[in-house]
Coordinates of C-alpha atoms in Angstrom, one line a residue:
M948 CA -5.5 -36.7 -10.0
S949 CA -1.8 -36.1 -10.3
F950 CA 0.2 -34.0 -7.9
D951 CA 3.8 -35.2 -8.3
H952 CA 6.8 -32.9 -7.8
R953 CA 9.1 -35.3 -9.6
K954 CA 7.9 -34.2 -13.0
Y955 CA 9.7 -30.9 -12.4
R956 CA 13.4 -30.1 -12.3
R957 CA 15.4 -27.5 -10.4
A958 CA 16.3 -24.4 -12.4
P959 CA 20.0 -24.2 -13.1
V960 CA 22.2 -21.8 -11.1
I961 CA 25.5 -20.2 -12.2
A962 CA 28.8 -20.2 -10.5
L963 CA 29.5 -16.8 -9.0
A964 CA 31.5 -17.3 -5.9
D965 CA 32.6 -13.6 -5.8
R966 CA 29.2 -12.1 -6.3
Q967 CA 29.1 -8.4 -5.2
W968 CA 25.4 -7.6 -5.0
P969 CA 24.8 -8.9 -1.5
N970 CA 27.1 -6.2 -0.1
R971 CA 25.4 -3.3 -1.9
V972 CA 22.5 -1.1 -0.7
L973 CA 19.7 0.5 -2.7
E974 CA 20.6 4.2 -2.5
R975 CA 18.7 5.7 -5.4
A976 CA 15.7 5.0 -7.6
P977 CA 16.2 3.2 -11.0
Q978 CA 14.9 4.7 -14.3
W979 CA 11.3 3.5 -14.3
C980 CA 9.4 2.4 -17.4
A981 CA 5.7 1.8 -17.1
V982 CA 4.3 -0.9 -19.4
D983 CA 0.7 -0.8 -18.3
L984 CA -0.5 0.3 -21.8
R985 CA 1.3 -2.6 -23.5
D986 CA 2.1 -5.6 -21.3
G987 CA -0.6 -4.8 -18.8
N988 CA -3.2 -4.2 -21.6
Q989 CA -2.5 -7.4 -23.4
A990 CA -3.2 -9.4 -20.2
L991 CA -6.7 -8.0 -19.8
V992 CA -9.9 -10.0 -20.5
E993 CA -11.2 -6.8 -22.1
P994 CA -8.4 -4.6 -23.4
M995 CA -8.6 -0.9 -22.7
T996 CA -10.6 1.3 -24.9
V997 CA -8.9 4.5 -26.3
A998 CA -10.6 6.5 -23.5
Q999 CA -9.3 4.2 -20.8
K1000 CA -5.8 4.3 -22.4
L1001 CA -5.9 8.1 -22.3
Q1002 CA -7.0 8.0 -18.7
M1003 CA -4.1 5.6 -17.8
W1004 CA -1.7 7.8 -19.9
A1005 CA -2.7 10.9 -17.9
L1006 CA -2.2 9.1 -14.6
M1007 CA 1.3 7.9 -15.6
I1008 CA 2.3 11.4 -16.7
H1009 CA 1.0 12.7 -13.3
V1010 CA 2.9 10.1 -11.4
G1011 CA 6.1 11.2 -13.2
F1012 CA 7.1 8.4 -15.5
K1013 CA 9.6 9.5 -18.1
H1014 CA 9.6 6.2 -20.1
I1015 CA 6.2 4.8 -21.0
E1016 CA 5.6 1.8 -23.2
V1017 CA 2.5 2.7 -25.1
G1018 CA 1.7 -0.4 -27.2
F1019 CA 2.6 -2.9 -29.9
P1020 CA 1.4 -0.9 -32.9
A1021 CA 2.4 -3.5 -35.5
A1022 CA 0.3 -6.1 -33.8
S1023 CA -3.1 -4.4 -33.6
Q1024 CA -4.9 -1.5 -35.2
P1025 CA -6.1 -0.1 -31.8
D1026 CA -2.5 0.1 -30.6
F1027 CA -1.4 1.7 -33.9
D1028 CA -4.2 4.3 -33.6
F1029 CA -3.4 5.1 -30.0
V1030 CA 0.2 5.8 -30.8
R1031 CA -0.9 8.1 -33.6
E1032 CA -3.3 9.9 -31.4
L1033 CA -0.6 10.6 -28.8
I1034 CA 1.7 12.0 -31.5
E1035 CA -0.9 13.9 -33.6
R1036 CA -2.6 15.5 -30.6
D1037 CA 0.8 16.4 -29.1
L1038 CA 0.0 14.7 -25.9
I1039 CA 3.6 13.6 -25.1
P1040 CA 5.4 16.0 -22.8
A1041 CA 8.9 17.1 -23.9
D1042 CA 10.6 15.2 -21.1
V1043 CA 8.7 11.9 -21.7
T1044 CA 9.8 9.2 -24.2
I1045 CA 7.3 6.7 -25.5
Q1046 CA 8.4 3.1 -26.1
V1047 CA 6.8 0.5 -28.4
L1048 CA 7.4 -3.2 -28.7
V1049 CA 8.0 -5.2 -31.9
Q1050 CA 9.2 -8.6 -32.9
A1051 CA 12.3 -9.1 -34.9
R1052 CA 10.4 -9.2 -38.2
E1053 CA 10.9 -6.7 -41.0
D1054 CA 7.2 -6.2 -41.9
L1055 CA 6.4 -5.5 -38.2
I1056 CA 9.4 -3.2 -37.8
A1057 CA 8.4 -1.2 -40.9
R1058 CA 4.8 -0.8 -39.5
T1059 CA 6.2 0.2 -36.1
F1060 CA 8.2 3.1 -37.6
E1061 CA 5.2 4.2 -39.6
A1062 CA 3.2 4.4 -36.3
L1063 CA 6.0 6.5 -34.7
Q1064 CA 6.3 9.0 -37.6
G1065 CA 6.5 12.5 -36.2
A1066 CA 7.4 11.6 -32.6
K1067 CA 10.0 13.9 -31.1
Q1068 CA 11.7 11.0 -29.3
A1069 CA 10.9 7.2 -29.0
I1070 CA 12.3 3.9 -28.0
V1071 CA 11.9 1.0 -30.4
H1072 CA 12.0 -2.2 -28.4
V1073 CA 12.8 -5.2 -30.4
Y1074 CA 12.9 -8.8 -29.1
N1075 CA 13.1 -12.5 -29.8
S1076 CA 13.2 -15.5 -27.6
V1077 CA 16.6 -17.1 -27.0
N1078 CA 15.9 -19.8 -24.3
P1079 CA 16.3 -23.5 -25.0
T1080 CA 12.6 -24.3 -24.9
Q1081 CA 11.7 -21.8 -27.6
R1082 CA 14.7 -22.6 -29.6
H1083 CA 13.8 -26.3 -29.7
Y1084 CA 10.0 -26.2 -29.9
V1085 CA 9.0 -22.8 -31.4
F1086 CA 11.7 -21.8 -33.8
N1087 CA 13.1 -25.3 -34.4
T1088 CA 16.6 -23.9 -34.7
D1089 CA 19.9 -23.8 -32.8
K1090 CA 21.8 -21.0 -31.0
A1091 CA 23.2 -19.7 -34.2
G1092 CA 19.8 -19.5 -35.8
V1093 CA 18.3 -17.6 -32.9
K1094 CA 21.3 -15.3 -32.7
A1095 CA 20.9 -14.6 -36.4
I1096 CA 17.2 -13.5 -35.8
A1097 CA 18.3 -11.1 -33.2
V1098 CA 21.1 -9.6 -35.3
Q1099 CA 18.9 -9.2 -38.4
G1100 CA 16.2 -7.6 -36.2
A1101 CA 18.7 -5.1 -34.9
R1102 CA 19.8 -4.2 -38.5
W1103 CA 16.2 -3.6 -39.6
V1104 CA 15.6 -1.3 -36.6
R1105 CA 18.8 0.6 -37.3
D1106 CA 18.1 1.0 -41.0
Y1107 CA 14.4 2.0 -40.7
A1108 CA 15.3 4.6 -38.0
A1109 CA 17.7 6.2 -40.5
R1110 CA 14.7 6.9 -42.7
Y1111 CA 13.1 9.1 -40.0
P1112 CA 16.0 11.4 -39.0
H1113 CA 13.8 14.0 -37.3
T1114 CA 13.0 11.7 -34.4
A1115 CA 15.5 11.1 -31.5
W1116 CA 15.6 7.4 -31.5
S1117 CA 16.7 5.0 -28.8
F1118 CA 17.1 1.3 -29.4
Q1119 CA 16.2 -1.5 -26.9
Y1120 CA 16.7 -5.2 -27.3
S1121 CA 15.3 -8.0 -25.1
P1122 CA 16.5 -11.6 -25.1
E1123 CA 13.1 -12.9 -24.2
S1124 CA 13.1 -15.4 -21.4
F1125 CA 16.5 -14.3 -20.2
S1126 CA 15.9 -15.9 -16.8
S1127 CA 15.7 -19.4 -18.4
T1128 CA 18.5 -18.8 -21.0
E1129 CA 22.2 -19.9 -20.7
V1130 CA 23.7 -16.6 -19.4
D1131 CA 26.8 -16.9 -21.6
F1132 CA 24.6 -17.2 -24.6
A1133 CA 22.5 -14.2 -23.6
V1134 CA 25.7 -12.2 -23.4
E1135 CA 26.8 -13.4 -26.8
V1136 CA 23.5 -12.5 -28.5
C1137 CA 23.4 -9.0 -26.8
D1138 CA 27.0 -8.2 -27.7
A1139 CA 26.1 -9.1 -31.3
V1140 CA 23.1 -6.8 -31.3
I1141 CA 25.1 -3.9 -29.9
D1142 CA 27.7 -4.4 -32.6
E1143 CA 24.9 -3.7 -35.2
W1144 CA 23.7 -0.6 -33.4
R1145 CA 27.0 1.0 -32.3
S1146 CA 27.5 2.8 -35.6
A1147 CA 24.1 4.5 -35.4
A1148 CA 25.2 6.4 -32.3
R1149 CA 21.8 6.0 -30.6
P1150 CA 21.1 5.5 -26.8
M1151 CA 20.9 1.7 -26.3
I1152 CA 19.0 -0.4 -23.7
L1153 CA 19.4 -4.1 -23.0
N1154 CA 16.3 -5.4 -21.3
L1155 CA 16.7 -8.7 -19.3
P1156 CA 13.3 -10.2 -18.8
A1157 CA 12.2 -12.9 -16.4
T1158 CA 9.5 -13.6 -18.9
V1159 CA 8.6 -16.5 -16.6
E1160 CA 9.9 -16.4 -13.1
V1161 CA 11.7 -19.8 -12.7
S1162 CA 13.9 -19.5 -9.7
T1163 CA 14.6 -17.5 -6.5
P1164 CA 15.5 -13.8 -6.7
N1165 CA 19.1 -14.4 -5.6
V1166 CA 19.6 -16.7 -8.6
F1167 CA 18.2 -14.0 -10.9
A1168 CA 20.5 -11.5 -9.3
D1169 CA 23.5 -13.8 -10.0
Q1170 CA 22.4 -14.0 -13.6
V1171 CA 22.2 -10.2 -13.9
E1172 CA 25.6 -9.6 -12.2
W1173 CA 27.3 -12.2 -14.4
F1174 CA 25.7 -10.7 -17.5
C1175 CA 26.9 -7.1 -16.5
R1176 CA 30.4 -8.3 -15.7
N1177 CA 30.8 -10.2 -18.9
L1178 CA 29.1 -8.0 -21.5
K1179 CA 31.7 -6.4 -23.7
A1180 CA 29.5 -3.4 -24.5
R1181 CA 28.5 -2.8 -20.8
P1182 CA 29.7 0.9 -20.7
E1183 CA 27.7 1.7 -23.8
V1184 CA 24.2 0.5 -22.7
S1185 CA 21.6 0.9 -20.0
I1186 CA 20.6 -2.4 -18.4
S1187 CA 16.9 -2.8 -17.9
I1188 CA 15.0 -5.5 -16.0
H1189 CA 11.5 -6.8 -16.7
T1190 CA 10.4 -9.3 -14.1
H1191 CA 7.1 -11.3 -13.8
N1192 CA 5.5 -12.6 -10.6
D1193 CA 5.1 -16.4 -11.3
R1194 CA 6.7 -17.3 -8.0
G1195 CA 5.5 -14.2 -6.2
C1196 CA 8.9 -12.6 -6.1
G1197 CA 8.8 -10.1 -9.0
V1198 CA 9.5 -7.1 -6.8
A1199 CA 12.3 -8.9 -4.9
A1200 CA 13.9 -10.1 -8.1
A1201 CA 13.9 -6.5 -9.5
E1202 CA 15.3 -5.1 -6.3
L1203 CA 18.2 -7.6 -6.2
A1204 CA 18.8 -7.0 -9.9
V1205 CA 19.4 -3.3 -9.3
L1206 CA 21.9 -4.3 -6.6
A1207 CA 23.5 -6.6 -9.2
G1208 CA 24.0 -3.7 -11.7
A1209 CA 20.7 -2.9 -13.4
D1210 CA 19.9 0.7 -14.2
R1211 CA 16.3 0.6 -15.2
I1212 CA 13.1 -1.3 -14.2
E1213 CA 10.0 -2.1 -16.3
G1214 CA 6.7 -2.9 -14.6
T1215 CA 3.1 -1.9 -14.1
L1216 CA 1.2 0.2 -11.6
L1217 CA -0.2 -2.3 -9.0
G1218 CA 1.3 -5.3 -10.8
N1219 CA -1.3 -6.2 -13.6
G1220 CA 0.2 -8.4 -16.3
E1221 CA 0.3 -11.9 -17.8
R1222 CA -0.4 -14.9 -15.5
T1223 CA 0.4 -13.7 -12.0
G1224 CA 1.3 -10.2 -13.1
N1225 CA 4.2 -7.9 -13.8
M1226 CA 6.6 -6.4 -11.3
D1227 CA 4.6 -3.9 -9.3
I1228 CA 6.2 -0.5 -9.6
V1229 CA 4.1 1.0 -6.7
T1230 CA 5.4 -1.7 -4.3
M1231 CA 9.0 -1.3 -5.4
A1232 CA 8.9 2.5 -5.4
M1233 CA 7.3 2.6 -1.9
N1234 CA 9.8 0.1 -0.6
L1235 CA 12.5 2.6 -1.5
Y1236 CA 10.4 5.4 0.0
S1237 CA 10.1 3.6 3.3
Q1238 CA 13.9 3.4 3.5
G1239 CA 14.3 7.2 3.0
V1240 CA 15.1 6.9 -0.8
D1241 CA 13.3 9.3 -3.1
P1242 CA 11.4 7.0 -5.6
E1243 CA 11.2 9.9 -8.1
L1244 CA 7.5 9.1 -8.6
N1245 CA 4.6 11.0 -7.1
L1246 CA 2.5 8.4 -5.3
A1247 CA 1.0 10.7 -2.7
D1248 CA -2.6 10.3 -3.9
M1249 CA -2.8 6.5 -3.7
D1250 CA -6.6 6.3 -3.7
A1251 CA -6.6 8.1 -7.1
I1252 CA -4.0 5.7 -8.5
V1253 CA -6.1 2.7 -7.3
A1254 CA -9.3 4.1 -8.7
T1255 CA -7.8 4.9 -12.1
V1256 CA -6.1 1.6 -12.5
G1257 CA -9.2 -0.2 -11.4
A1258 CA -11.4 1.7 -13.8
C1259 CA -9.1 1.1 -16.7
T1260 CA -8.3 -2.6 -16.1
Q1261 CA -11.6 -3.7 -14.5
I1262 CA -9.5 -5.5 -11.9
A1263 CA -10.3 -4.9 -8.2
L1264 CA -7.3 -4.3 -6.0
H1265 CA -6.8 -6.9 -3.2
P1266 CA -7.5 -5.2 0.2
R1267 CA -4.1 -6.6 1.5
H1268 CA -2.1 -5.3 -1.5
P1269 CA 1.1 -3.7 -0.2
Y1270 CA 0.9 0.0 0.5
A1271 CA -2.3 0.5 -1.6
G1272 CA -4.8 -2.0 -0.3
E1273 CA -7.8 -0.8 1.8
L1274 CA -6.7 -2.8 4.9
V1275 CA -2.9 -2.5 4.9
Y1276 CA -2.9 0.3 7.5
T1277 CA -5.7 -1.3 9.5
A1278 CA -5.2 -3.0 12.9
F1279 CA -7.9 -5.3 14.3
S1280 CA -5.6 -7.0 16.8
G1281 CA -5.9 -5.5 20.3
S1282 CA -2.2 -5.6 21.0
H1283 CA -1.4 -4.0 17.6
Q1284 CA -4.0 -1.2 18.2
D1285 CA -2.5 -0.5 21.7
A1286 CA 1.0 -0.3 20.3
I1287 CA -0.1 2.0 17.4
R1288 CA -2.0 4.3 19.8
K1289 CA 1.0 4.6 22.2
S1290 CA 3.5 5.1 19.3
L1291 CA 1.4 7.9 17.8
A1292 CA 1.0 9.6 21.1
A1293 CA 4.8 9.5 21.7
K1294 CA 5.7 10.6 18.1
K1295 CA 7.6 13.9 17.8
P1296 CA 7.2 15.9 14.7
D1297 CA 10.9 16.4 14.0
H1298 CA 11.9 12.8 14.5
Y1299 CA 12.1 9.9 12.0
W1300 CA 8.9 7.9 11.5
D1301 CA 8.9 5.2 14.2
V1302 CA 5.4 3.8 14.8
A1303 CA 4.7 0.2 15.7
Y1304 CA 3.2 -1.9 12.9
L1305 CA 3.1 1.0 10.4
P1306 CA 6.2 1.0 8.2
I1307 CA 5.2 4.3 6.6
D1308 CA 2.9 7.2 7.6
P1309 CA -0.4 6.5 5.9
A1310 CA -0.9 10.3 5.6
D1311 CA 1.9 10.3 3.0
L1312 CA -0.3 8.4 0.6
G1313 CA -3.4 10.5 1.3
R1314 CA -4.8 8.0 3.8
S1315 CA -6.2 9.2 7.1
Y1316 CA -5.7 7.6 10.5
E1317 CA -9.5 6.8 10.6
A1318 CA -8.8 3.6 8.7
V1319 CA -5.8 2.5 10.9
I1320 CA -7.7 1.1 13.8
R1321 CA -10.8 -0.9 13.3
I1322 CA -12.7 -3.1 15.7
N1323 CA -13.8 -6.7 15.6
S1324 CA -13.8 -9.7 18.0
Q1325 CA -10.0 -9.8 17.9
S1326 CA -9.6 -6.2 19.0
G1327 CA -8.7 -5.0 22.5
K1328 CA -8.8 -1.9 24.6
G1329 CA -6.1 0.0 22.7
G1330 CA -8.2 0.3 19.5
V1331 CA -11.4 1.2 21.3
T1332 CA -9.6 3.8 23.4
Y1333 CA -8.0 5.3 20.3
L1334 CA -11.4 5.6 18.5
L1335 CA -13.1 7.2 21.5
E1336 CA -10.3 9.7 22.0
R1337 CA -10.4 10.5 18.3
D1338 CA -14.1 10.8 17.8
L1339 CA -15.4 12.0 21.2
G1340 CA -12.3 13.5 22.8
L1341 CA -12.5 11.0 25.8
Q1342 CA -9.4 9.9 27.6
L1343 CA -10.4 6.7 29.3
P1344 CA -8.6 5.5 32.4
R1345 CA -7.3 1.9 32.1
W1346 CA -10.0 0.3 34.2
L1347 CA -12.7 1.9 32.0
Q1348 CA -10.8 0.8 28.8
I1349 CA -11.0 -2.8 30.1
D1350 CA -14.6 -2.6 31.0
F1351 CA -15.8 -1.0 27.7
S1352 CA -13.6 -3.2 25.5
R1353 CA -15.3 -6.3 26.8
R1354 CA -18.7 -4.8 25.8
V1355 CA -17.4 -4.0 22.3
Q1356 CA -16.0 -7.5 21.9
A1357 CA -19.2 -9.0 23.1
Q1358 CA -21.1 -7.1 20.4
A1359 CA -18.6 -8.0 17.7
E1360 CA -18.8 -11.7 18.7
A1361 CA -22.6 -11.6 18.8
N1362 CA -22.8 -10.1 15.3
S1363 CA -19.8 -11.9 13.9
S1364 CA -18.7 -8.7 12.2
E1365 CA -16.7 -5.6 12.5
V1366 CA -18.0 -2.9 14.8
S1367 CA -17.9 0.6 13.2
P1368 CA -16.6 3.7 14.9
E1369 CA -20.2 5.0 14.9
Q1370 CA -21.5 1.8 16.6
I1371 CA -18.7 2.1 19.2
C1372 CA -19.6 5.6 20.1
A1373 CA -23.3 4.7 20.3
L1374 CA -22.5 1.7 22.5
F1375 CA -20.4 3.9 24.9
E1376 CA -23.3 6.4 25.0
Q1377 CA -25.8 3.7 25.8
H1378 CA -23.9 2.1 28.6
Y1379 CA -22.3 5.1 30.3
L1380 CA -23.4 8.5 29.2
A1381 CA -27.2 7.9 28.8
P1382 CA -27.9 4.7 30.8
A1383 CA -31.5 3.4 31.1
H1384 CA -31.7 3.8 34.9
G1385 CA -33.3 7.2 34.7
Y1386 CA -31.4 9.0 37.5
R1387 CA -30.2 12.5 36.5
I1388 CA -28.5 15.3 38.4
G1389 CA -30.5 18.5 38.5
R1390 CA -29.8 21.8 40.3
F1391 CA -27.3 21.5 43.1
Q1392 CA -25.7 23.8 45.6
L1393 CA -22.3 23.5 47.3
G1394 CA -21.5 25.0 50.7
H1395 CA -18.1 25.4 52.4
D1396 CA -18.3 25.3 56.2
G1397 CA -15.3 23.3 57.3
Q1398 CA -16.2 20.7 54.8
E1399 CA -18.2 20.5 51.6
S1400 CA -22.0 20.3 51.9
L1401 CA -24.1 19.4 49.0
S1402 CA -27.8 19.9 48.2
V1403 CA -28.9 18.4 45.0
E1404 CA -32.1 17.7 43.1
L1405 CA -32.0 14.2 41.7
Q1406 CA -34.5 13.2 39.0
T1407 CA -35.5 9.6 39.4
P1408 CA -38.0 7.3 37.7
A1409 CA -40.3 7.9 40.7
G1410 CA -40.0 11.7 40.6
L1411 CA -37.8 14.4 42.0
L1412 CA -35.6 13.5 45.0
Q1413 CA -33.7 15.9 47.2
L1414 CA -30.3 14.6 48.4
T1415 CA -28.1 16.3 51.0
G1416 CA -24.7 15.2 52.2
E1417 CA -21.4 16.4 53.6
G1418 CA -17.8 15.4 52.9
E1419 CA -14.3 16.5 52.1
G1420 CA -15.4 17.2 48.5
A1421 CA -18.4 17.3 46.3
I1422 CA -18.0 13.6 45.3
T1423 CA -17.7 12.4 48.9
A1424 CA -20.7 14.6 49.9
L1425 CA -22.8 13.0 47.2
V1426 CA -21.7 9.5 48.1
N1427 CA -22.6 10.1 51.8
G1428 CA -26.0 11.5 50.8
W1429 CA -26.7 8.6 48.4
Q1430 CA -25.8 6.0 51.1
R1431 CA -28.1 7.8 53.6
Q1432 CA -31.0 7.8 51.1
T1433 CA -30.6 4.2 49.6
G1434 CA -28.8 2.4 52.4
M1435 CA -26.2 1.1 49.8
Q1436 CA -22.5 0.9 50.6
V1437 CA -20.5 3.0 48.1
D1438 CA -16.8 3.4 48.0
V1439 CA -14.8 5.5 45.4
L1440 CA -11.9 3.4 44.2
D1441 CA -10.5 5.7 41.5
Y1442 CA -11.4 9.0 39.8
S1443 CA -10.2 11.1 36.9
E1444 CA -11.5 14.0 34.8
H1445 CA -10.4 16.2 32.0
A1446 CA -11.7 19.2 30.0
L1447 CA -13.2 18.5 26.6
S1448 CA -12.9 22.0 25.3
V1449 CA -11.8 25.5 26.3
G1450 CA -13.5 28.9 26.7
T1451 CA -16.9 29.9 27.9
E1452 CA -18.5 26.8 26.5
S1453 CA -16.1 24.4 28.1
R1454 CA -17.3 21.0 29.0
A1455 CA -15.7 18.2 31.1
A1456 CA -15.7 14.5 31.3
A1457 CA -15.5 12.6 34.6
Y1458 CA -14.8 8.9 35.2
V1459 CA -15.3 7.2 38.6
L1460 CA -14.6 3.6 39.6
L1461 CA -17.0 2.6 42.4
S1462 CA -17.5 -0.3 44.7
V1463 CA -21.3 -0.5 45.2
E1464 CA -22.4 -3.2 47.7
G1465 CA -19.1 -5.0 46.8
T1466 CA -19.7 -4.8 43.0
R1467 CA -17.3 -2.8 40.9
V1468 CA -19.0 -0.5 38.5
C1469 CA -17.8 2.3 36.2
G1470 CA -19.5 5.7 36.2
V1471 CA -18.9 8.1 33.3
A1472 CA -20.5 11.5 32.5
I1473 CA -20.0 14.6 30.4
G1474 CA -21.2 17.9 31.9
R1475 CA -21.0 21.6 31.7
D1476 CA -18.1 21.6 34.2
V1477 CA -16.0 19.2 36.2
V1478 CA -18.3 19.3 39.3
N1479 CA -21.5 18.6 37.3
A1480 CA -19.8 15.8 35.3
S1481 CA -18.3 14.3 38.5
L1482 CA -21.7 14.2 40.3
Q1483 CA -23.4 12.6 37.4
A1484 CA -20.7 10.0 37.0
V1485 CA -21.2 8.9 40.6
I1486 CA -24.9 8.6 40.1
N1487 CA -24.5 6.8 36.8
G1488 CA -22.3 4.2 38.5
S1489 CA -24.3 3.8 41.7
A1490 CA -27.7 3.7 39.9
Q1491 CA -26.6 0.8 37.8
V1492 CA -26.4 -1.4 40.8
L1493 CA -29.6 0.0 42.4
T1494 CA -31.6 -0.8 39.2
G1495 CA -29.8 -3.9 38.1
H1496 CA -28.5 -2.4 34.9
H1497 CA -24.9 -3.2 35.8
R1498 CA -25.7 -6.8 34.6
A1499 CA -26.5 -5.6 31.1

């Protein structure tokens, strides 16, 4: 088995000591071009059917793409038929321009224009490889030979476009494998192509592809800036970028390329493409969005985008995919959950988004906060507290947060799995609100004669018990009566309560921290009013020790 780094050589860099792109900031969205229906489709094990292509087409129109590459009509009959269907069924909005790819060969170019006949506007995207590897091993020619292929291809595109004067044509040229081509030679070839097209007075695009990502994004940015600064025809053309993800840096390379002078970005929704994929437009667009820059795409219904792309490509989205994955707004860590909960509680509606661990508001993408905090063995009191407040309206004091989070963690560890919100609520109910000790407050009466007097019916496993007691308040009176009845020493260490709802049907929650015979226990209850809830909370805590349920 061989694993030897010495068989590889470092990708060359260019001398650009006065590079300008590091000092620039992304302030507006580039022109987007979605290539899912061509580059994305050719990378699928099972290429899309016509129905799937139409579904993807509808999604891209809804998202707001104005340039969409719809196929390679000269390469396959299904691509040809799909282009014809879009045109003949008048499915192309007036503000959308379709783009098609073709090699620099006359027969393929002729077939491409045949496919586009009747389109109101279209981009014909012609390409040929210019890098040393393909020059030497594929075309078996030199620089002059490769340049001649590009120039001849440009002439054919220009001349065939003239035969279809009713279409508003745009021309696009790609020096394939630009990222591994001598940058001065790429400029030479592109200037020669533009010389062929200038007389046709058509909008022109030069697309610089990292067909295979071979170096770090900063090196690619240097190549793009050098190209833009040295291209004679720069004012006449739009510079487009098409990066791939072989080194995992497709988005970063595209972002830096825009800083370096590019105007336009080609990519796919969620990054499908050859090998490790194309540049992910969703990620790059959402990166802009998170910095307060309008991406000029509508990504608000992210679940619909994920579902449609998955249905059309038969590729499941990774749950940690940036912005779109199922788990990207989910916190399992206890400290993360606590920080999120506190940030959300402090958030003011008219302020900039500033929530710990959440770079954007999940609600902007149609996600709810229900998925933000999930509980497993790594979780802490913050996440549990958030879920109980969200689902039951309970505002747990800190000591109860600690006590209950231990119970949740124990269950997660015992089951070696996530604990659902429903399971958490059931666990809280079981341990605090409906414990198995069997002691329940019944009818009670309070008197006010200098101090509170309490008479209460207490349902017990052995039957009905009448308790009486006095104290400075109802809780103290109950504690004194309980101690007199059971002989147990009970001290109230902390207490809190709050209303759960308002109006005639109002209910209350009460929380009491007790020391019963030297053992700390938590008592919790929900009642028809504060007094009812407070009395039951004391009984729930005290009875745990009396019956031994506090050890559960």
